[in-house]
Amino acid sequence: MSGLINGDIMYRTHTCGELRASHAGESVTLSGWVNRRRDHGGVAFFDLRDRSGVVQITINPDLPKETLDLVEDVRFEWVLQIEGLVQKRPAGNENPNMETGEIEVIAKNITVLNPAKTLPFMVSSDADLPDENTRLKYRYLDLRRERLTNNMVLRHKVIKFMRDYLDKQGFIEIETPIMFKATPEGARDYLVPSRIYPGQFYALPQSPQQLKQLLMVAGMDKYFQIARCFRDEDLRGDRQPEFTQLDLEMSYVHRDDVLDLVEGLFTEMIPAVAPHKKLLSKPWRKISYREAMEKYGTDKPDLRFGMELQDVSDIFAKSEFKVFQGALSSGGVIKCIVAPKSADMSRKEIDALTEVAKSLGAKGMPTLAVTSEGVKGSASKFVSAEEVESLKAKVNAKEGDLILFASDAKAIANKVLGGLRVWFRDKLNLADENLMAFAWIVDFPFFAYNEETKTWESEHHPFTMPKLEDLDKFESNPGEVMSDAYDMVCNGYEMASGSIRIHRRDVQMKMFQMLGLSDEEIKTKFGHMLEAFEYGAPPHGGMAPGIDRLVMLLADEPNIREVIAFPKNQTGRDVMADAPSEVEPKQLKELQIKFEQK
Ligand code: ASP
């Protein structure tokens, strides 16, 4: 035993997780953390852990007394160096749940490299997970968990696969600045005040969008970057102020060139990095935005299960039911979904679900339950036997099914039923967790009308190319202009968006004008882009798959924070370093920043 650390100490010959039966008989030196300890009839067992895994160390009572005394003191998470002999475990003592379970290391010498205080929580198992803020405060400990370590390794594999694949396809990785000018992606900018130019600010990029397009003007042809994006958005749902994208851009391409490239990458990558995941289809489906909205009520459909939305307006064209009549006479639709094996849902459940429907914009939620005694449910009193028969035939409803209706303006009916469809997915476990249902959503409208501000906004971002045949509808009928934009979706998430870009100055100008920018604003905000387009900009396009959500799905994690090493918490704080935080008055002075009274 040596308590002191010798400057020349050789910390390890092997990692803990790599030892197998083939190493039996070898003398090894390991360094790692004490994951667990057990004492059994005078023998102590440590599980020693490093990133590669865990191995059992056996400490027999025949070691020198001072070693045994030291072993007495050793607690969880102490950092030890163990010299010992790899030995096959006696028959019957193997542990099939451990990768190293066929062997154990018989300790000969033990060095304490560093003791540890009692940790605020256990990291050797996920039982008794503390609350998330505690985990994030001690993230450097939380990451010691096998589960989080595996997530980091998986994330590395995903990124490495992307880099290798794109390298083989002739892409080069180019870094672009973090301190730049505002690049609109629909969020607020994070600003960095300049000390040298008081009163002026850099903006952190919401994405490298402008820069990657300028790289195309620069002739870089095929670019990618594992890019950090910064968006100051409301912290709704599973979002982070900064996140990572595989940002890519290509010259001289049409839409399908970009889609084929990315589909090829993902189709090869998934089995390589996450073999337990299956792809729904090869090639992936291409679904128009309109079809997605009609069938799934959303532009990010979960395709792992059916329950598609069906339009049954024709069946109820002459309905006596006031609710149906009202919708149709005001230009709306009657649509429904069929929930399997749900005819016996209780009154209480239906009421709760009606609240869900209302929160999505519905005024009510008529239902028909198909039972052996005919149809039941809130709409049953108002529908004729004929209507029921036609309905059952059209939507293929069987005994035991529950039919849920939305009768409203089409957009609302879609949204309501799209939401209910996902609700049933979760309730009835309709989606296979190991299925990755990738698809492309294509043919997006170019503009979205903002009802609040009464202005047109770009549906994707303002650098997206409209379908050229729609150019003359720009002013006369903006709502009908289609764009050359596309999204990649998987399991109900938007995983990427991209587009063929505007590479002509005149079209880009027109786009900015449509968005309500004055000539002055266009010049100060985007003058550099417009000027670049005058020096021979090649046609180009690209996209940007998000990495956090992808790794989240591959790792079967419920949120992206579990796959980010040091995420912000759900209120946007780094609780480990306590950021954001106040700064020294001197720093503010240098920046010439004064605050109004708090
Ligand atoms: N910059 C876009 C985004 O972040 C993606 C793209 O159009 O390539 O969504």
Coordinates of C-alpha atoms and ligand atoms in Angstrom, one line a residue:
M1 CA 0.0 0.0 0.0
S2 CA 1.3 3.4 -0.7
G3 CA -0.7 6.5 0.4
L4 CA 1.5 8.9 -1.5
I5 CA 1.3 9.5 -5.2
N6 CA 4.6 9.0 -6.9
G7 CA 5.2 11.4 -9.8
D8 CA 6.0 8.5 -12.1
I9 CA 3.1 6.4 -11.2
M10 CA 1.6 4.5 -14.1
Y11 CA -2.0 4.9 -13.5
R12 CA -3.3 2.1 -15.6
T13 CA -2.5 -0.7 -18.0
H14 CA -6.2 -1.4 -18.9
T15 CA -9.6 0.3 -18.5
C16 CA -12.1 -1.3 -16.1
G17 CA -14.7 -2.2 -18.7
E18 CA -12.4 -3.9 -21.2
L19 CA -11.3 -6.9 -19.1
R20 CA -12.6 -10.3 -20.3
A21 CA -12.0 -14.0 -19.6
S22 CA -9.2 -13.8 -22.2
H23 CA -7.3 -11.5 -19.7
A24 CA -7.2 -14.2 -17.0
G25 CA -3.8 -14.7 -15.6
E26 CA -2.6 -11.1 -16.5
S27 CA -1.4 -8.6 -14.0
V28 CA -3.1 -5.4 -14.5
T29 CA -3.2 -1.9 -13.1
L30 CA -6.6 -0.1 -13.0
S31 CA -7.7 3.4 -11.9
G32 CA -11.2 4.4 -11.2
W33 CA -14.0 5.2 -8.8
V34 CA -15.5 2.9 -6.3
N35 CA -19.0 2.3 -7.7
R36 CA -20.1 -0.1 -4.9
R37 CA -18.6 -2.0 -2.1
R38 CA -19.7 -5.2 -0.4
D39 CA -18.1 -7.0 2.5
H40 CA -18.6 -10.7 2.7
G41 CA -17.0 -13.1 5.2
G42 CA -13.8 -11.2 5.6
V43 CA -13.5 -10.5 1.9
A44 CA -14.3 -7.0 0.5
F45 CA -15.5 -6.5 -3.0
F46 CA -15.3 -3.2 -4.8
D47 CA -16.9 -2.5 -8.2
L48 CA -14.3 -0.2 -9.8
R49 CA -15.7 2.1 -12.5
D50 CA -14.3 4.2 -15.3
R51 CA -16.0 5.5 -18.4
S52 CA -15.6 2.1 -20.1
G53 CA -17.5 0.1 -17.5
V54 CA -17.2 -1.6 -14.1
V55 CA -15.1 -4.5 -12.9
Q56 CA -15.2 -6.4 -9.6
I57 CA -12.1 -6.1 -7.4
T58 CA -11.7 -8.7 -4.7
I59 CA -9.8 -7.9 -1.6
N60 CA -8.7 -11.0 0.3
P61 CA -7.9 -10.9 4.0
D62 CA -4.3 -12.2 3.3
L63 CA -3.2 -8.6 2.2
P64 CA -0.9 -6.7 4.6
K65 CA -2.7 -5.2 7.6
E66 CA -2.1 -1.6 6.5
T67 CA -3.7 -2.3 3.2
L68 CA -6.7 -3.8 4.9
D69 CA -6.9 -0.9 7.3
L70 CA -7.0 1.5 4.4
V71 CA -9.6 -0.6 2.6
E72 CA -11.8 -0.2 5.7
D73 CA -12.0 3.5 5.1
V74 CA -12.7 3.4 1.4
R75 CA -16.2 4.7 0.6
F76 CA -18.3 5.3 -2.6
E77 CA -16.6 7.4 -5.3
W78 CA -13.1 7.4 -3.9
V79 CA -10.6 7.3 -6.7
L80 CA -8.4 4.2 -6.4
Q81 CA -5.6 2.6 -8.2
I82 CA -5.6 -1.1 -8.0
E83 CA -2.8 -3.5 -9.0
G84 CA -4.0 -7.0 -9.2
L85 CA -4.4 -10.3 -11.1
V86 CA -7.2 -11.0 -13.4
Q87 CA -8.8 -14.3 -12.5
K88 CA -11.8 -16.2 -13.9
R89 CA -14.6 -16.2 -11.4
P90 CA -15.3 -19.6 -9.8
A91 CA -18.0 -21.5 -11.7
G92 CA -21.5 -20.3 -10.7
N93 CA -20.2 -16.9 -9.5
E94 CA -20.2 -15.3 -13.0
N95 CA -22.4 -12.2 -13.4
P96 CA -24.1 -12.3 -16.8
N97 CA -25.4 -8.7 -16.2
M98 CA -21.9 -7.3 -16.2
E99 CA -19.8 -7.1 -19.3
T100 CA -16.8 -8.1 -17.2
G101 CA -18.9 -10.6 -15.2
E102 CA -16.7 -13.6 -16.1
I103 CA -13.7 -12.3 -14.2
E104 CA -12.6 -10.5 -11.1
V105 CA -9.4 -8.7 -10.3
I106 CA -7.6 -10.0 -7.2
A107 CA -6.1 -6.9 -5.6
K108 CA -2.4 -7.0 -4.7
N109 CA -1.8 -3.4 -4.0
I110 CA -4.2 -0.4 -3.5
T111 CA -3.4 3.3 -3.7
V112 CA -5.9 6.0 -2.8
L113 CA -5.6 8.6 -5.6
N114 CA -8.2 10.8 -4.0
P115 CA -10.9 10.3 -1.4
A116 CA -14.4 11.7 -1.9
K117 CA -16.9 13.4 0.4
T118 CA -20.3 11.7 0.6
L119 CA -21.9 12.6 -2.7
P120 CA -25.2 14.5 -2.7
F121 CA -26.8 11.5 -4.5
M122 CA -26.0 8.0 -5.6
V123 CA -24.6 7.6 -9.1
S124 CA -24.2 3.9 -9.2
S125 CA -27.8 3.4 -9.9
D126 CA -30.8 5.4 -11.2
A127 CA -33.0 4.4 -8.3
D128 CA -33.9 7.4 -6.2
L129 CA -33.0 10.0 -8.8
P130 CA -32.9 13.4 -7.1
D131 CA -34.8 16.3 -8.6
E132 CA -33.4 17.7 -11.8
N133 CA -32.0 20.9 -10.3
T134 CA -29.9 18.9 -7.8
R135 CA -28.7 16.7 -10.7
L136 CA -27.8 19.7 -12.7
K137 CA -26.1 21.5 -9.8
Y138 CA -23.8 18.6 -9.5
R139 CA -23.8 17.7 -13.2
Y140 CA -20.2 16.5 -13.1
L141 CA -21.3 13.8 -10.7
D142 CA -24.6 13.1 -12.5
L143 CA -22.6 12.4 -15.7
R144 CA -20.9 9.6 -13.8
R145 CA -24.1 7.6 -14.0
E146 CA -23.8 4.8 -16.5
R147 CA -26.9 6.0 -18.3
L148 CA -25.6 9.5 -18.8
T149 CA -22.1 8.3 -19.7
N150 CA -23.7 6.1 -22.4
N151 CA -25.6 9.1 -23.7
M152 CA -22.4 11.1 -24.1
V153 CA -20.8 8.2 -25.9
L154 CA -23.8 7.8 -28.2
R155 CA -23.7 11.5 -28.9
H156 CA -20.1 11.2 -29.8
K157 CA -20.8 8.3 -32.1
V158 CA -23.6 10.1 -33.9
I159 CA -21.4 13.2 -34.5
K160 CA -18.4 11.1 -35.6
F161 CA -20.6 9.1 -38.0
M162 CA -21.9 12.3 -39.5
R163 CA -18.4 13.8 -39.9
D164 CA -17.0 10.6 -41.5
Y165 CA -20.0 10.1 -43.8
L166 CA -20.0 13.7 -45.1
D167 CA -16.2 13.7 -45.5
K168 CA -16.6 10.7 -47.8
Q169 CA -19.3 12.5 -49.7
G170 CA -16.9 15.4 -50.4
F171 CA -18.1 17.8 -47.7
I172 CA -15.7 20.0 -45.7
E173 CA -16.3 21.2 -42.2
I174 CA -15.9 24.9 -41.8
E175 CA -16.3 26.9 -38.6
T176 CA -18.3 30.1 -38.7
P177 CA -18.3 32.8 -36.1
I178 CA -20.4 32.8 -32.9
M179 CA -20.2 36.6 -32.7
F180 CA -22.0 37.8 -35.8
K181 CA -25.0 39.8 -36.9
A182 CA -28.6 38.9 -36.3
T183 CA -29.7 35.9 -38.4
P184 CA -33.5 35.6 -38.2
E185 CA -34.9 32.1 -37.6
G186 CA -38.0 33.3 -35.9
A187 CA -36.6 33.8 -32.4
R188 CA -35.1 36.6 -30.4
D189 CA -31.3 37.2 -30.6
Y190 CA -28.8 36.9 -27.8
L191 CA -26.7 40.0 -28.0
V192 CA -23.1 40.6 -27.0
P193 CA -22.2 44.2 -26.3
S194 CA -19.0 45.5 -27.8
R195 CA -16.5 47.2 -25.6
I196 CA -14.5 48.7 -28.5
Y197 CA -17.7 50.0 -30.2
P198 CA -19.8 51.2 -27.3
G199 CA -23.5 51.0 -28.0
Q200 CA -23.0 48.3 -30.7
F201 CA -23.7 44.6 -30.4
Y202 CA -22.8 41.3 -32.0
A203 CA -25.7 38.8 -32.2
L204 CA -25.2 35.2 -31.5
P205 CA -26.3 33.2 -34.6
Q206 CA -29.8 31.7 -34.4
S207 CA -28.2 29.4 -37.0
P208 CA -25.2 29.8 -39.4
Q209 CA -27.8 30.3 -42.2
Q210 CA -26.3 33.4 -43.8
L211 CA -22.7 32.3 -43.3
K212 CA -23.3 28.9 -45.0
Q213 CA -24.9 30.6 -47.9
L214 CA -22.0 33.0 -48.1
L215 CA -19.7 30.0 -48.1
M216 CA -21.5 28.8 -51.2
V217 CA -20.9 32.2 -52.8
A218 CA -17.3 31.6 -51.8
G219 CA -17.2 28.4 -53.8
M220 CA -17.0 25.9 -50.9
D221 CA -19.5 23.7 -52.7
K222 CA -20.3 21.2 -49.9
Y223 CA -20.1 22.5 -46.4
F224 CA -21.1 21.2 -43.0
Q225 CA -20.6 22.1 -39.4
I226 CA -21.6 20.7 -36.0
A227 CA -23.0 24.1 -35.2
R228 CA -24.2 25.7 -32.0
C229 CA -27.4 27.8 -32.5
F230 CA -28.6 30.4 -30.0
R231 CA -32.3 31.3 -29.8
D232 CA -33.8 33.4 -27.1
E233 CA -37.2 31.8 -27.0
D234 CA -39.8 31.3 -24.4
L235 CA -38.9 28.3 -22.5
R236 CA -42.0 26.3 -23.5
G237 CA -41.6 22.6 -23.7
D238 CA -38.3 20.8 -24.2
R239 CA -36.1 23.6 -25.5
Q240 CA -32.6 24.9 -24.7
P241 CA -31.3 28.5 -25.3
E242 CA -28.4 26.9 -27.2
F243 CA -28.6 23.7 -29.1
T244 CA -26.6 21.8 -31.8
Q245 CA -27.4 21.2 -35.4
L246 CA -25.7 19.3 -38.2
D247 CA -25.7 22.4 -40.4
L248 CA -25.1 21.7 -44.1
E249 CA -25.3 23.4 -47.5
M250 CA -24.6 22.3 -51.0
S251 CA -24.2 24.1 -54.3
Y252 CA -25.8 23.2 -57.7
V253 CA -28.5 21.0 -56.1
H254 CA -32.2 20.6 -56.3
R255 CA -34.4 19.6 -53.4
D256 CA -34.1 15.8 -53.9
D257 CA -30.3 16.0 -54.0
V258 CA -30.3 17.4 -50.4
L259 CA -33.0 14.9 -49.3
D260 CA -31.2 11.9 -50.8
L261 CA -27.9 12.9 -49.1
V262 CA -29.5 13.3 -45.6
E263 CA -31.7 10.2 -46.0
G264 CA -28.6 8.2 -47.0
L265 CA -26.7 9.5 -44.0
F266 CA -29.5 8.7 -41.5
T267 CA -30.3 5.4 -43.0
E268 CA -26.7 4.2 -42.6
M269 CA -26.2 5.9 -39.3
I270 CA -29.1 4.5 -37.3
P271 CA -28.2 0.8 -37.5
A272 CA -24.5 1.7 -36.9
V273 CA -25.0 3.8 -33.7
A274 CA -28.3 2.4 -32.3
P275 CA -28.8 -1.2 -33.6
H276 CA -32.0 -1.7 -31.5
K277 CA -33.8 0.9 -33.6
K278 CA -35.7 0.0 -36.8
L279 CA -36.4 2.3 -39.7
L280 CA -40.1 2.4 -40.7
S281 CA -39.3 2.5 -44.3
K282 CA -36.6 2.7 -46.9
P283 CA -36.9 5.0 -48.9
W284 CA -38.7 7.4 -46.6
R285 CA -42.1 8.6 -47.4
K286 CA -42.5 12.1 -48.9
I287 CA -45.7 13.8 -47.7
S288 CA -46.9 17.2 -48.7
Y289 CA -47.6 19.7 -46.0
R290 CA -51.2 19.7 -47.1
E291 CA -51.6 15.9 -46.9
A292 CA -49.8 15.9 -43.5
M293 CA -52.3 18.5 -42.1
E294 CA -55.3 16.6 -43.6
K295 CA -54.3 13.1 -42.4
Y296 CA -52.5 13.8 -39.2
G297 CA -53.5 17.4 -38.2
T298 CA -49.9 18.4 -37.9
D299 CA -46.8 19.0 -40.0
K300 CA -44.8 16.7 -37.8
P301 CA -46.8 13.5 -37.9
D302 CA -46.0 10.4 -35.9
L303 CA -46.2 7.7 -38.6
R304 CA -45.7 4.8 -36.3
F305 CA -49.4 4.2 -36.0
G306 CA -52.6 4.8 -38.0
M307 CA -55.7 6.6 -36.7
E308 CA -55.6 9.0 -39.6
L309 CA -58.0 11.9 -39.7
Q310 CA -60.9 11.3 -42.0
D311 CA -63.2 13.9 -43.6
V312 CA -66.8 12.7 -43.3
S313 CA -68.5 16.0 -44.2
D314 CA -70.2 14.3 -47.2
I315 CA -71.9 11.7 -44.9
F316 CA -73.4 14.4 -42.7
A317 CA -74.2 16.9 -45.5
K318 CA -77.9 16.7 -44.6
S319 CA -77.4 16.0 -40.9
E320 CA -80.0 17.2 -38.4
F321 CA -77.3 17.6 -35.8
K322 CA -77.0 21.3 -35.1
V323 CA -73.3 21.1 -34.4
F324 CA -72.6 19.4 -37.7
Q325 CA -74.9 21.7 -39.6
G326 CA -73.4 24.8 -38.1
A327 CA -69.9 23.8 -39.1
L328 CA -70.8 22.9 -42.6
S329 CA -72.9 26.0 -43.2
S330 CA -70.1 28.2 -42.2
G331 CA -67.7 26.6 -44.6
G332 CA -66.1 24.2 -42.1
V333 CA -65.7 20.4 -42.1
I334 CA -66.7 17.4 -40.1
K335 CA -63.7 15.1 -39.5
C336 CA -63.1 12.2 -37.2
I337 CA -60.6 9.7 -35.9
V338 CA -61.3 6.2 -34.8
A339 CA -59.8 5.1 -31.5
P340 CA -59.5 1.3 -31.3
K341 CA -60.9 -0.5 -28.2
S342 CA -62.1 2.6 -26.6
A343 CA -65.9 2.3 -26.9
D344 CA -66.0 1.7 -23.2
M345 CA -64.2 4.8 -22.1
S346 CA -65.8 6.1 -18.9
R347 CA -67.8 9.3 -18.8
K348 CA -65.1 10.8 -16.7
E349 CA -62.4 10.0 -19.2
I350 CA -64.5 11.4 -22.0
D351 CA -65.0 14.6 -20.0
A352 CA -61.3 14.9 -19.4
L353 CA -60.6 14.3 -23.1
T354 CA -63.2 16.9 -24.0
E355 CA -61.2 19.4 -22.0
V356 CA -58.1 18.4 -24.0
A357 CA -60.0 19.0 -27.2
K358 CA -61.2 22.4 -26.0
S359 CA -57.7 23.4 -25.1
L360 CA -56.9 22.8 -28.7
G361 CA -59.7 25.0 -29.9
A362 CA -62.7 22.7 -30.1
K363 CA -66.1 23.9 -28.9
G364 CA -67.0 20.3 -28.0
M365 CA -66.2 16.7 -28.8
P366 CA -69.0 14.7 -30.2
T367 CA -68.4 10.9 -30.0
L368 CA -70.0 7.7 -31.2
A369 CA -69.1 4.4 -29.5
V370 CA -69.6 1.3 -31.6
T371 CA -71.1 -1.4 -29.4
S372 CA -72.9 -4.6 -29.8
E373 CA -76.1 -2.7 -29.0
G374 CA -75.6 -0.1 -31.7
V375 CA -73.9 3.3 -31.3
K376 CA -73.7 5.1 -28.1
G377 CA -72.1 8.4 -27.2
S378 CA -72.9 12.1 -27.3
A379 CA -73.7 12.2 -31.0
S380 CA -75.8 9.0 -31.1
K381 CA -79.1 10.8 -30.5
F382 CA -78.5 13.0 -33.5
V383 CA -77.4 10.7 -36.2
S384 CA -79.6 8.5 -38.4
A385 CA -79.1 4.7 -38.9
E386 CA -78.2 5.4 -42.5
E387 CA -75.5 7.9 -41.5
V388 CA -74.1 5.5 -39.0
E389 CA -73.9 2.7 -41.6
S390 CA -72.2 4.9 -44.2
L391 CA -69.8 6.3 -41.5
K392 CA -68.8 2.8 -40.3
A393 CA -68.1 1.7 -43.8
K394 CA -66.1 4.8 -44.7
V395 CA -63.9 5.0 -41.6
N396 CA -63.8 1.2 -41.1
A397 CA -65.1 1.3 -37.6
K398 CA -65.6 -1.9 -35.8
E399 CA -67.3 -3.0 -32.6
G400 CA -65.4 -1.6 -29.7
D401 CA -64.2 1.5 -31.5
L402 CA -64.8 5.0 -30.4
I403 CA -65.3 7.6 -33.1
L404 CA -64.4 11.2 -32.1
F405 CA -65.5 14.1 -34.2
A406 CA -64.3 17.7 -34.8
S407 CA -66.7 19.9 -36.7
D408 CA -65.2 23.3 -37.2
A409 CA -63.1 25.4 -39.6
K410 CA -60.7 22.9 -41.2
A411 CA -57.6 24.2 -39.5
I412 CA -59.2 23.9 -36.1
A413 CA -60.6 20.4 -36.8
N414 CA -57.2 19.3 -37.9
K415 CA -55.5 20.6 -34.9
V416 CA -58.0 19.2 -32.5
L417 CA -58.0 15.7 -34.0
G418 CA -54.2 15.8 -34.5
G419 CA -53.9 16.4 -30.7
L420 CA -56.4 13.7 -29.8
R421 CA -54.6 11.2 -32.1
V422 CA -51.4 11.7 -30.1
W423 CA -53.3 11.5 -26.8
F424 CA -54.6 8.0 -27.8
R425 CA -51.1 7.0 -29.0
D426 CA -49.8 7.5 -25.5
K427 CA -52.9 6.1 -23.7
L428 CA -53.1 3.0 -25.8
N429 CA -49.4 2.5 -26.4
L430 CA -49.9 2.6 -30.2
A431 CA -46.4 3.5 -31.2
D432 CA -43.4 1.1 -31.1
E433 CA -40.6 2.8 -29.2
N434 CA -37.9 1.2 -31.3
L435 CA -39.3 2.3 -34.6
M436 CA -37.8 5.4 -36.2
A437 CA -40.6 6.7 -38.5
F438 CA -38.7 9.1 -40.7
A439 CA -40.4 11.0 -43.4
W440 CA -40.0 14.2 -45.5
I441 CA -42.6 16.9 -45.4
V442 CA -42.4 18.9 -48.6
D443 CA -44.3 21.6 -50.5
F444 CA -44.8 24.1 -47.7
P445 CA -46.6 27.3 -48.1
F446 CA -44.1 30.1 -48.4
F447 CA -45.8 32.7 -46.2
A448 CA -47.6 32.3 -42.9
Y449 CA -50.1 35.0 -42.0
N450 CA -49.6 36.4 -38.5
E451 CA -53.1 37.2 -37.3
E452 CA -51.8 39.3 -34.4
T453 CA -49.6 41.6 -36.4
K454 CA -51.6 41.3 -39.6
T455 CA -48.5 40.7 -41.6
W456 CA -47.0 38.0 -43.7
E457 CA -44.1 36.1 -42.2
S458 CA -41.8 33.6 -43.9
E459 CA -42.9 30.0 -43.0
H460 CA -39.3 28.8 -43.0
H461 CA -36.8 31.7 -43.0
P462 CA -36.5 34.6 -45.4
F463 CA -33.7 33.0 -47.5
T464 CA -36.0 30.2 -48.7
M465 CA -36.7 30.0 -52.5
P466 CA -40.3 30.2 -53.5
K467 CA -41.5 27.9 -56.2
L468 CA -40.5 30.0 -59.2
E469 CA -43.9 29.4 -61.0
D470 CA -45.5 31.1 -58.0
L471 CA -43.4 34.3 -58.2
D472 CA -46.2 36.4 -59.8
K473 CA -48.6 35.5 -56.9
F474 CA -46.2 37.2 -54.4
E475 CA -48.3 40.3 -54.1
S476 CA -51.6 39.2 -55.5
N477 CA -52.0 36.0 -53.5
P478 CA -49.2 35.4 -51.0
G479 CA -51.1 32.6 -49.2
E480 CA -50.9 30.5 -52.3
V481 CA -47.2 30.8 -52.9
M482 CA -45.4 27.5 -52.3
S483 CA -41.8 27.2 -51.2
D484 CA -39.0 24.9 -51.9
A485 CA -38.7 24.1 -48.2
Y486 CA -38.7 20.7 -46.5
D487 CA -38.8 19.2 -43.1
M488 CA -37.5 15.9 -41.8
V489 CA -39.9 14.4 -39.2
C490 CA -39.6 11.4 -37.0
N491 CA -42.0 10.0 -34.4
G492 CA -43.9 13.3 -34.0
Y493 CA -40.9 15.6 -33.9
E494 CA -39.5 18.0 -36.4
M495 CA -36.0 16.8 -36.8
A496 CA -34.7 19.1 -39.4
S497 CA -35.7 21.8 -41.8
G498 CA -34.1 23.1 -44.9
S499 CA -34.7 24.6 -48.2
I500 CA -33.4 25.5 -51.6
R501 CA -32.3 29.1 -51.2
I502 CA -32.9 32.3 -53.0
H503 CA -29.7 33.1 -54.9
R504 CA -31.0 36.0 -56.9
R505 CA -30.8 39.5 -55.6
D506 CA -34.1 40.6 -57.1
V507 CA -36.0 37.7 -55.5
Q508 CA -34.4 38.2 -52.2
M509 CA -35.2 41.9 -52.3
K510 CA -38.8 41.1 -53.0
M511 CA -38.9 38.7 -50.1
F512 CA -37.6 41.2 -47.7
Q513 CA -40.1 43.8 -48.9
M514 CA -43.0 41.4 -48.5
L515 CA -41.9 40.8 -44.9
G516 CA -42.4 44.5 -44.4
L517 CA -38.8 45.6 -44.2
S518 CA -38.0 49.1 -45.3
D519 CA -35.2 49.7 -47.8
E520 CA -33.1 51.1 -45.1
E521 CA -33.6 48.0 -42.9
I522 CA -32.9 45.7 -45.8
K523 CA -29.6 47.6 -46.4
T524 CA -28.4 47.7 -42.8
K525 CA -29.5 44.1 -41.9
F526 CA -28.9 42.2 -45.1
G527 CA -26.9 44.5 -47.4
H528 CA -24.0 42.0 -47.3
M529 CA -26.2 39.2 -48.5
L530 CA -27.7 41.1 -51.3
E531 CA -24.3 42.4 -52.4
A532 CA -22.9 38.8 -52.3
F533 CA -25.7 37.7 -54.6
E534 CA -24.4 40.2 -57.2
Y535 CA -21.1 38.5 -57.5
G536 CA -22.1 35.2 -59.0
A537 CA -24.0 33.3 -56.3
P538 CA -24.5 29.6 -57.3
P539 CA -27.9 28.0 -56.9
H540 CA -27.7 26.2 -53.5
G541 CA -29.7 24.6 -50.8
G542 CA -29.3 22.7 -47.5
M543 CA -30.7 21.8 -44.2
A544 CA -29.9 21.4 -40.6
P545 CA -30.9 18.3 -38.6
G546 CA -31.0 18.8 -34.9
I547 CA -28.6 16.7 -33.0
D548 CA -30.0 16.9 -29.5
R549 CA -33.4 15.5 -30.3
L550 CA -32.0 12.8 -32.5
V551 CA -29.7 11.5 -29.7
M552 CA -32.6 11.8 -27.3
L553 CA -34.7 9.5 -29.5
L554 CA -31.9 7.1 -30.1
A555 CA -31.1 7.0 -26.3
D556 CA -34.8 6.5 -25.4
E557 CA -34.6 9.6 -23.2
P558 CA -37.6 11.7 -22.3
N559 CA -36.0 15.1 -22.9
I560 CA -33.0 16.7 -24.6
R561 CA -31.4 17.7 -21.3
E562 CA -30.4 14.1 -20.7
V563 CA -28.2 14.0 -23.8
I564 CA -26.5 17.4 -23.3
A565 CA -23.5 17.5 -21.0
F566 CA -24.2 20.8 -19.3
P567 CA -27.8 21.9 -20.2
K568 CA -29.6 24.8 -18.8
N569 CA -32.6 23.9 -16.5
Q570 CA -36.2 24.4 -17.6
T571 CA -36.1 28.0 -16.6
G572 CA -33.0 28.7 -18.6
R573 CA -30.4 28.7 -15.8
D574 CA -27.1 27.0 -15.5
V575 CA -27.6 25.9 -11.9
M576 CA -24.1 24.5 -11.6
A577 CA -22.2 27.7 -12.3
D578 CA -25.2 29.9 -11.5
A579 CA -25.5 31.7 -14.8
P580 CA -26.7 34.1 -15.9
S581 CA -25.2 36.2 -13.1
E582 CA -24.4 39.8 -12.3
V583 CA -21.1 41.1 -13.5
E584 CA -18.5 43.4 -12.0
P585 CA -19.4 47.1 -12.1
K586 CA -16.1 47.6 -13.8
Q587 CA -17.1 45.4 -16.7
L588 CA -20.3 47.3 -17.1
K589 CA -18.5 50.6 -17.1
E590 CA -16.1 49.4 -19.8
L591 CA -19.1 48.5 -21.9
Q592 CA -20.7 51.8 -21.0
I593 CA -23.8 49.9 -19.9
K594 CA -26.1 51.4 -17.2
F595 CA -29.2 49.7 -15.9
E596 CA -32.4 51.4 -15.2
Q597 CA -33.5 51.0 -11.6
K598 CA -34.4 47.4 -10.9
Ligands
ASP1 N1 -31.1 27.3 -40.8 C1 -32.2 26.5 -40.8 C2 -32.7 26.2 -39.4 O1 -31.9 26.4 -38.4 C3 -32.1 25.2 -41.5 C4 -31.7 25.4 -42.9 O2 -32.5 26.0 -43.6 O3 -30.7 24.9 -43.3 O4 -33.8 25.7 -39.2

